[in-house]
PDB file of C-alpha atoms in Angstrom:
ATOM      1  CA  ALA A   5      53.707-111.878 -57.317  1.00 83.00           C
ATOM      2  CA  GLN A   6      54.714-111.613 -60.955  1.00 88.00           C
ATOM      3  CA  ARG A   7      55.272-114.779 -62.976  1.00 93.00           C
ATOM      4  CA  VAL A   8      55.950-115.858 -66.565  1.00 96.00           C
ATOM      5  CA  THR A   9      55.024-119.428 -67.594  1.00 97.00           C
ATOM      6  CA  GLN A  10      56.157-121.157 -70.713  1.00 97.00           C
ATOM      7  CA  PRO A  11      54.468-124.585 -70.497  1.00 96.00           C
ATOM      8  CA  GLU A  12      56.441-126.300 -73.254  1.00 96.00           C
ATOM      9  CA  LYS A  13      60.093-127.108 -72.858  1.00 96.00           C
ATOM     10  CA  LEU A  14      60.405-128.406 -76.367  1.00 97.00           C
ATOM     11  CA  LEU A  15      58.314-127.847 -79.479  1.00 98.00           C
ATOM     12  CA  SER A  16      59.183-129.837 -82.574  1.00 97.00           C
ATOM     13  CA  VAL A  17      57.591-129.034 -85.912  1.00 97.00           C
ATOM     14  CA  PHE A  18      58.288-129.668 -89.545  1.00 97.00           C
ATOM     15  CA  LYS A  19      59.461-126.991 -91.960  1.00 97.00           C
ATOM     16  CA  GLY A  20      56.500-125.106 -93.297  1.00 97.00           C
ATOM     17  CA  ALA A  21      54.243-125.894 -90.402  1.00 98.00           C
ATOM     18  CA  PRO A  22      52.668-123.225 -88.148  1.00 97.00           C
ATOM     19  CA  VAL A  23      54.280-122.431 -84.858  1.00 97.00           C
ATOM     20  CA  GLU A  24      52.821-121.218 -81.659  1.00 97.00           C
ATOM     21  CA  LEU A  25      54.980-120.834 -78.597  1.00 98.00           C
ATOM     22  CA  LYS A  26      52.922-120.273 -75.481  1.00 98.00           C
ATOM     23  CA  CYS A  27      53.459-117.685 -72.797  1.00 98.00           C
ATOM     24  CA  ASN A  28      51.269-116.823 -69.912  1.00 97.00           C
ATOM     25  CA  TYR A  29      51.890-114.193 -67.319  1.00 97.00           C
ATOM     26  CA  SER A  30      50.731-113.135 -63.850  1.00 95.00           C
ATOM     27  CA  TYR A  31      51.105-109.403 -63.083  1.00 93.00           C
ATOM     28  CA  SER A  32      49.005-106.901 -61.148  1.00 90.00           C
ATOM     29  CA  GLY A  33      49.978-103.895 -63.194  1.00 86.00           C
ATOM     30  CA  SER A  34      49.893-102.991 -66.890  1.00 87.00           C
ATOM     31  CA  PRO A  35      52.189-105.602 -68.519  1.00 89.00           C
ATOM     32  CA  GLU A  36      54.945-105.022 -70.822  1.00 91.00           C
ATOM     33  CA  LEU A  37      56.020-108.204 -72.569  1.00 94.00           C
ATOM     34  CA  PHE A  38      58.870-109.341 -74.763  1.00 94.00           C
ATOM     35  CA  TRP A  39      60.094-112.337 -76.703  1.00 96.00           C
ATOM     36  CA  TYR A  40      63.844-112.936 -76.631  1.00 96.00           C
ATOM     37  CA  VAL A  41      65.561-115.563 -78.666  1.00 96.00           C
ATOM     38  CA  GLN A  42      68.898-117.418 -78.489  1.00 94.00           C
ATOM     39  CA  TYR A  43      70.218-119.096 -81.563  1.00 95.00           C
ATOM     40  CA  SER A  44      72.862-121.742 -81.312  1.00 93.00           C
ATOM     41  CA  ARG A  45      76.256-120.203 -80.210  1.00 90.00           C
ATOM     42  CA  GLN A  46      74.778-116.670 -80.252  1.00 92.00           C
ATOM     43  CA  ARG A  47      73.798-114.260 -77.581  1.00 94.00           C
ATOM     44  CA  LEU A  48      70.345-113.731 -76.247  1.00 95.00           C
ATOM     45  CA  GLN A  49      68.695-111.037 -78.338  1.00 94.00           C
ATOM     46  CA  LEU A  50      65.356-109.319 -78.483  1.00 93.00           C
ATOM     47  CA  LEU A  51      62.945-110.693 -80.994  1.00 94.00           C
ATOM     48  CA  LEU A  52      59.955-108.483 -80.433  1.00 91.00           C
ATOM     49  CA  ARG A  53      57.976-106.566 -77.840  1.00 89.00           C
ATOM     50  CA  HIS A  54      54.246-106.066 -77.606  1.00 84.00           C
ATOM     51  CA  ILE A  55      54.341-102.286 -77.594  1.00 78.00           C
ATOM     52  CA  SER A  56      55.877-102.127 -81.029  1.00 76.00           C
ATOM     53  CA  ARG A  57      53.473-104.559 -82.614  1.00 72.00           C
ATOM     54  CA  GLU A  58      56.044-105.378 -85.183  1.00 77.00           C
ATOM     55  CA  SER A  59      56.443-108.580 -87.156  1.00 77.00           C
ATOM     56  CA  ILE A  60      60.039-109.727 -86.895  1.00 83.00           C
ATOM     57  CA  LYS A  61      61.327-112.660 -89.077  1.00 90.00           C
ATOM     58  CA  GLY A  62      57.719-113.546 -89.679  1.00 90.00           C
ATOM     59  CA  PHE A  63      56.879-113.794 -85.999  1.00 94.00           C
ATOM     60  CA  THR A  64      54.056-112.007 -84.257  1.00 93.00           C
ATOM     61  CA  ALA A  65      52.769-111.934 -80.713  1.00 93.00           C
ATOM     62  CA  ASP A  66      49.546-110.381 -79.471  1.00 87.00           C
ATOM     63  CA  LEU A  67      48.899-109.419 -75.925  1.00 91.00           C
ATOM     64  CA  ASN A  68      45.709-110.905 -74.641  1.00 92.00           C
ATOM     65  CA  LYS A  69      44.933-109.313 -71.249  1.00 90.00           C
ATOM     66  CA  GLY A  70      41.842-111.258 -70.687  1.00 92.00           C
ATOM     67  CA  GLU A  71      43.701-114.598 -71.032  1.00 93.00           C
ATOM     68  CA  THR A  72      46.957-113.136 -69.623  1.00 95.00           C
ATOM     69  CA  SER A  73      48.832-114.495 -72.589  1.00 95.00           C
ATOM     70  CA  PHE A  74      51.457-113.336 -75.158  1.00 96.00           C
ATOM     71  CA  HIS A  75      51.894-116.252 -77.463  1.00 96.00           C
ATOM     72  CA  LEU A  76      54.424-116.183 -80.258  1.00 96.00           C
ATOM     73  CA  LYS A  77      53.213-117.277 -83.679  1.00 95.00           C
ATOM     74  CA  LYS A  78      54.573-117.838 -87.154  1.00 96.00           C
ATOM     75  CA  PRO A  79      52.573-119.246 -90.035  1.00 96.00           C
ATOM     76  CA  PHE A  80      55.322-121.226 -91.738  1.00 97.00           C
ATOM     77  CA  ALA A  81      58.353-122.342 -89.737  1.00 97.00           C
ATOM     78  CA  GLN A  82      61.862-122.329 -91.238  1.00 97.00           C
ATOM     79  CA  GLU A  83      64.785-124.482 -90.207  1.00 97.00           C
ATOM     80  CA  GLU A  84      66.656-121.257 -89.284  1.00 96.00           C
ATOM     81  CA  ASP A  85      63.992-120.587 -86.651  1.00 97.00           C
ATOM     82  CA  SER A  86      65.383-123.368 -84.448  1.00 98.00           C
ATOM     83  CA  ALA A  87      66.397-121.683 -81.232  1.00 97.00           C
ATOM     84  CA  MET A  88      65.560-121.176 -77.636  1.00 96.00           C
ATOM     85  CA  TYR A  89      62.760-118.695 -77.032  1.00 97.00           C
ATOM     86  CA  TYR A  90      62.151-116.865 -73.858  1.00 97.00           C
ATOM     87  CA  CYS A  91      59.132-114.844 -72.878  1.00 97.00           C
ATOM     88  CA  ALA A  92      59.899-111.955 -70.496  1.00 96.00           C
ATOM     89  CA  LEU A  93      57.816-109.519 -68.437  1.00 95.00           C
ATOM     90  CA  ASN A  94      58.967-105.992 -67.433  1.00 92.00           C
ATOM     91  CA  TYR A  95      57.906-105.734 -63.789  1.00 88.00           C
ATOM     92  CA  GLY A  96      60.087-102.734 -62.922  1.00 83.00           C
ATOM     93  CA  GLY A  97      58.485 -99.987 -65.063  1.00 83.00           C
ATOM     94  CA  ALA A  98      61.144 -97.537 -66.115  1.00 83.00           C
ATOM     95  CA  THR A  99      63.902 -99.730 -64.544  1.00 85.00           C
ATOM     96  CA  ASN A 100      63.093-102.393 -67.123  1.00 88.00           C
ATOM     97  CA  LYS A 101      63.643-105.175 -64.651  1.00 90.00           C
ATOM     98  CA  LEU A 102      62.665-108.435 -66.434  1.00 93.00           C
ATOM     99  CA  ILE A 103      61.357-111.690 -65.224  1.00 94.00           C
ATOM    100  CA  PHE A 104      61.819-114.552 -67.718  1.00 96.00           C
ATOM    101  CA  GLY A 105      59.978-117.725 -68.439  1.00 97.00           C
ATOM    102  CA  THR A 106      61.885-120.964 -68.484  1.00 96.00           C
ATOM    103  CA  GLY A 107      62.102-120.971 -72.231  1.00 96.00           C
ATOM    104  CA  THR A 108      60.953-123.206 -75.127  1.00 97.00           C
ATOM    105  CA  LEU A 109      63.316-124.937 -77.482  1.00 97.00           C
ATOM    106  CA  LEU A 110      61.920-124.859 -81.015  1.00 98.00           C
ATOM    107  CA  ALA A 111      63.234-127.485 -83.263  1.00 98.00           C
ATOM    108  CA  VAL A 112      62.228-127.238 -86.914  1.00 98.00           C
ATOM    109  CA  GLN A 113      62.712-130.459 -88.735  1.00 96.00           C
ATOM    110  CA  PRO A 114      63.498-130.540 -92.487  1.00 95.00           C
TER     111      PRO A 114
ATOM    112  CA  ASN B  29      81.789-101.818 -81.407  1.00 69.00           C
ATOM    113  CA  ALA B  30      81.899-104.915 -79.111  1.00 81.00           C
ATOM    114  CA  GLY B  31      78.597-104.409 -77.398  1.00 94.00           C
ATOM    115  CA  VAL B  32      78.611-106.123 -73.979  1.00 97.00           C
ATOM    116  CA  THR B  33      81.682-108.012 -73.071  1.00 97.00           C
ATOM    117  CA  GLN B  34      82.187-110.300 -70.102  1.00 97.00           C
ATOM    118  CA  THR B  35      85.270-111.793 -68.466  1.00 96.00           C
ATOM    119  CA  PRO B  36      86.074-114.555 -67.849  1.00 96.00           C
ATOM    120  CA  LYS B  37      84.208-116.940 -70.137  1.00 96.00           C
ATOM    121  CA  PHE B  38      84.746-119.900 -67.745  1.00 96.00           C
ATOM    122  CA  GLN B  39      85.758-120.175 -64.125  1.00 96.00           C
ATOM    123  CA  VAL B  40      86.094-122.987 -61.586  1.00 97.00           C
ATOM    124  CA  LEU B  41      86.151-122.044 -57.938  1.00 96.00           C
ATOM    125  CA  LYS B  42      86.369-123.997 -54.707  1.00 97.00           C
ATOM    126  CA  THR B  43      83.781-123.475 -51.978  1.00 97.00           C
ATOM    127  CA  GLY B  44      84.685-120.352 -49.988  1.00 97.00           C
ATOM    128  CA  GLN B  45      86.816-118.685 -52.624  1.00 97.00           C
ATOM    129  CA  SER B  46      85.952-115.243 -53.892  1.00 96.00           C
ATOM    130  CA  MET B  47      85.953-113.811 -57.420  1.00 96.00           C
ATOM    131  CA  THR B  48      84.668-110.923 -59.388  1.00 97.00           C
ATOM    132  CA  LEU B  49      82.902-111.164 -62.776  1.00 97.00           C
ATOM    133  CA  GLN B  50      83.512-108.231 -65.067  1.00 97.00           C
ATOM    134  CA  CYS B  51      81.123-106.635 -67.495  1.00 97.00           C
ATOM    135  CA  ALA B  52      81.557-103.699 -69.823  1.00 97.00           C
ATOM    136  CA  GLN B  53      79.492-102.116 -72.461  1.00 97.00           C
ATOM    137  CA  ASP B  54      80.429 -99.570 -75.185  1.00 95.00           C
ATOM    138  CA  MET B  55      76.920 -98.407 -76.118  1.00 94.00           C
ATOM    139  CA  ASN B  56      76.662 -95.592 -73.718  1.00 93.00           C
ATOM    140  CA  HIS B  57      73.790 -97.283 -71.855  1.00 94.00           C
ATOM    141  CA  ASN B  58      72.708 -96.017 -68.491  1.00 93.00           C
ATOM    142  CA  SER B  59      71.199 -99.279 -67.241  1.00 95.00           C
ATOM    143  CA  MET B  60      73.035-102.504 -66.544  1.00 96.00           C
ATOM    144  CA  TYR B  61      71.960-105.841 -65.239  1.00 97.00           C
ATOM    145  CA  TRP B  62      73.299-109.139 -63.916  1.00 98.00           C
ATOM    146  CA  TYR B  63      71.354-112.348 -64.404  1.00 98.00           C
ATOM    147  CA  ARG B  64      72.012-116.029 -63.558  1.00 97.00           C
ATOM    148  CA  GLN B  65      70.645-118.887 -65.531  1.00 95.00           C
ATOM    149  CA  ASP B  66      70.298-122.411 -64.089  1.00 94.00           C
ATOM    150  CA  PRO B  67      69.210-125.555 -65.870  1.00 87.00           C
ATOM    151  CA  GLY B  68      65.480-125.692 -66.492  1.00 84.00           C
ATOM    152  CA  MET B  69      65.029-122.124 -65.277  1.00 87.00           C
ATOM    153  CA  GLY B  70      64.772-118.852 -66.963  1.00 87.00           C
ATOM    154  CA  LEU B  71      67.142-116.009 -66.384  1.00 94.00           C
ATOM    155  CA  ARG B  72      66.828-114.511 -62.904  1.00 96.00           C
ATOM    156  CA  LEU B  73      67.851-110.945 -62.073  1.00 96.00           C
ATOM    157  CA  ILE B  74      70.573-110.617 -59.441  1.00 97.00           C
ATOM    158  CA  TYR B  75      71.184-106.926 -59.420  1.00 97.00           C
ATOM    159  CA  TYR B  76      70.476-103.854 -61.393  1.00 95.00           C
ATOM    160  CA  SER B  77      72.088-100.528 -61.870  1.00 96.00           C
ATOM    161  CA  ALA B  78      70.306 -97.537 -63.277  1.00 93.00           C
ATOM    162  CA  SER B  79      73.381 -95.260 -63.495  1.00 92.00           C
ATOM    163  CA  GLU B  80      76.908 -94.887 -62.179  1.00 91.00           C
ATOM    164  CA  GLY B  81      77.075 -95.247 -58.447  1.00 88.00           C
ATOM    165  CA  THR B  82      73.513 -96.665 -58.109  1.00 93.00           C
ATOM    166  CA  THR B  83      72.499-100.356 -57.632  1.00 95.00           C
ATOM    167  CA  ASP B  84      69.366-102.175 -56.715  1.00 94.00           C
ATOM    168  CA  LYS B  85      68.520-105.744 -55.843  1.00 94.00           C
ATOM    169  CA  GLY B  86      66.816-108.138 -58.164  1.00 93.00           C
ATOM    170  CA  GLU B  87      65.110-111.482 -57.533  1.00 92.00           C
ATOM    171  CA  VAL B  88      68.042-113.354 -56.209  1.00 95.00           C
ATOM    172  CA  PRO B  89      70.739-110.998 -54.700  1.00 97.00           C
ATOM    173  CA  ASN B  90      71.793-113.076 -51.739  1.00 96.00           C
ATOM    174  CA  GLY B  91      75.534-114.051 -51.780  1.00 96.00           C
ATOM    175  CA  TYR B  92      76.412-111.405 -54.368  1.00 97.00           C
ATOM    176  CA  ASN B  93      77.637-107.792 -54.326  1.00 97.00           C
ATOM    177  CA  VAL B  94      77.929-105.391 -57.280  1.00 97.00           C
ATOM    178  CA  SER B  95      79.751-102.235 -58.196  1.00 96.00           C
ATOM    179  CA  ARG B  96      79.063 -99.634 -60.889  1.00 96.00           C
ATOM    180  CA  LEU B  97      82.114 -97.500 -60.811  1.00 86.00           C
ATOM    181  CA  ASN B  98      81.497 -95.854 -64.119  1.00 95.00           C
ATOM    182  CA  LYS B  99      79.054 -95.903 -66.906  1.00 95.00           C
ATOM    183  CA  ARG B 100      80.769 -98.622 -68.808  1.00 96.00           C
ATOM    184  CA  GLU B 101      81.515-101.203 -66.157  1.00 97.00           C
ATOM    185  CA  PHE B 102      79.356-103.197 -63.853  1.00 97.00           C
ATOM    186  CA  SER B 103      81.008-106.001 -61.797  1.00 97.00           C
ATOM    187  CA  LEU B 104      79.544-108.827 -59.853  1.00 98.00           C
ATOM    188  CA  ARG B 105      81.438-110.157 -56.816  1.00 97.00           C
ATOM    189  CA  LEU B 106      81.073-113.487 -54.934  1.00 96.00           C
ATOM    190  CA  GLU B 107      82.668-113.063 -51.608  1.00 93.00           C
ATOM    191  CA  SER B 108      82.479-116.658 -50.536  1.00 96.00           C
ATOM    192  CA  ALA B 109      81.424-118.908 -53.269  1.00 96.00           C
ATOM    193  CA  ALA B 110      79.001-121.840 -52.652  1.00 97.00           C
ATOM    194  CA  PRO B 111      77.999-124.724 -54.914  1.00 96.00           C
ATOM    195  CA  SER B 112      74.573-123.265 -55.250  1.00 96.00           C
ATOM    196  CA  GLN B 113      76.105-120.397 -57.148  1.00 97.00           C
ATOM    197  CA  THR B 114      77.163-122.773 -59.947  1.00 97.00           C
ATOM    198  CA  SER B 115      75.485-121.150 -62.892  1.00 97.00           C
ATOM    199  CA  VAL B 116      75.845-119.234 -66.136  1.00 96.00           C
ATOM    200  CA  TYR B 117      76.011-115.526 -65.492  1.00 98.00           C
ATOM    201  CA  PHE B 118      74.863-113.012 -68.018  1.00 97.00           C
ATOM    202  CA  CYS B 119      75.355-109.257 -68.039  1.00 98.00           C
ATOM    203  CA  ALA B 120      73.067-106.954 -69.998  1.00 97.00           C
ATOM    204  CA  SER B 121      72.681-103.289 -70.661  1.00 96.00           C
ATOM    205  CA  SER B 122      69.920-101.055 -72.035  1.00 94.00           C
ATOM    206  CA  ALA B 123      69.057 -97.538 -72.992  1.00 88.00           C
ATOM    207  CA  VAL B 124      65.626 -96.041 -72.814  1.00 70.00           C
ATOM    208  CA  SER B 125      64.230 -98.301 -75.619  1.00 66.00           C
ATOM    209  CA  TYR B 126      63.848-101.117 -73.134  1.00 80.00           C
ATOM    210  CA  GLU B 127      65.735-103.535 -75.403  1.00 89.00           C
ATOM    211  CA  GLN B 128      68.352-105.302 -73.248  1.00 94.00           C
ATOM    212  CA  TYR B 129      71.638-106.237 -74.972  1.00 95.00           C
ATOM    213  CA  PHE B 130      73.266-109.403 -73.462  1.00 97.00           C
ATOM    214  CA  GLY B 131      76.861-110.388 -73.134  1.00 97.00           C
ATOM    215  CA  PRO B 132      78.099-113.922 -74.061  1.00 96.00           C
ATOM    216  CA  GLY B 133      77.946-115.260 -70.458  1.00 96.00           C
ATOM    217  CA  THR B 134      80.319-116.596 -67.905  1.00 97.00           C
ATOM    218  CA  ARG B 135      80.043-120.278 -66.947  1.00 96.00           C
ATOM    219  CA  LEU B 136      80.978-120.644 -63.246  1.00 97.00           C
ATOM    220  CA  THR B 137      81.374-123.904 -61.376  1.00 97.00           C
ATOM    221  CA  VAL B 138      81.849-124.065 -57.656  1.00 97.00           C
ATOM    222  CA  THR B 139      83.138-127.339 -56.263  1.00 96.00           C
TER     223      THR B 139
END
């Protein structure tokens, strides 16, 4: 069965430090993965998806099929990056049904 | 352009009561979704609709019904609420780009 695992509930770093939010997945097909973010008092929104290979707000994520991982990285954290981050897997193909990880709260200290 | 709207924002029900959560989107999206989010868990898909008049079960459909009467609106109904349905409910919509746009959520408490 498909599964998304985010092992860290909370990640606390200082401003300017590198950030890596971990995401591992289990899926028998060809995975399509996303990172969604929820800032305080805002709606859940898409941060990036692996297909587009974009860098959004300085964040990147590379799909590693060998390790079944899709970790989110940023070289220098900013205070405005503090938010809840969810990794999600599309298990429904064209239906875009998503299964979410439990989320990681990123707290960037000044 | 309001995006995805949900009503109500908060609701308290007694066990056995029924209610309908409303969701509407103004982005002309074909696909709509209902999720629930419980403490310590990620969002879990309850139901999905690919287009008007079609619906499909997600991970946790038991105890819920949905209606997609038109392209804009997708409602979630609890026929007989149970304490286990205490949760935050999110509606989302998407076009073919696969990005899902989320509503602000409805916080439901069943006592």
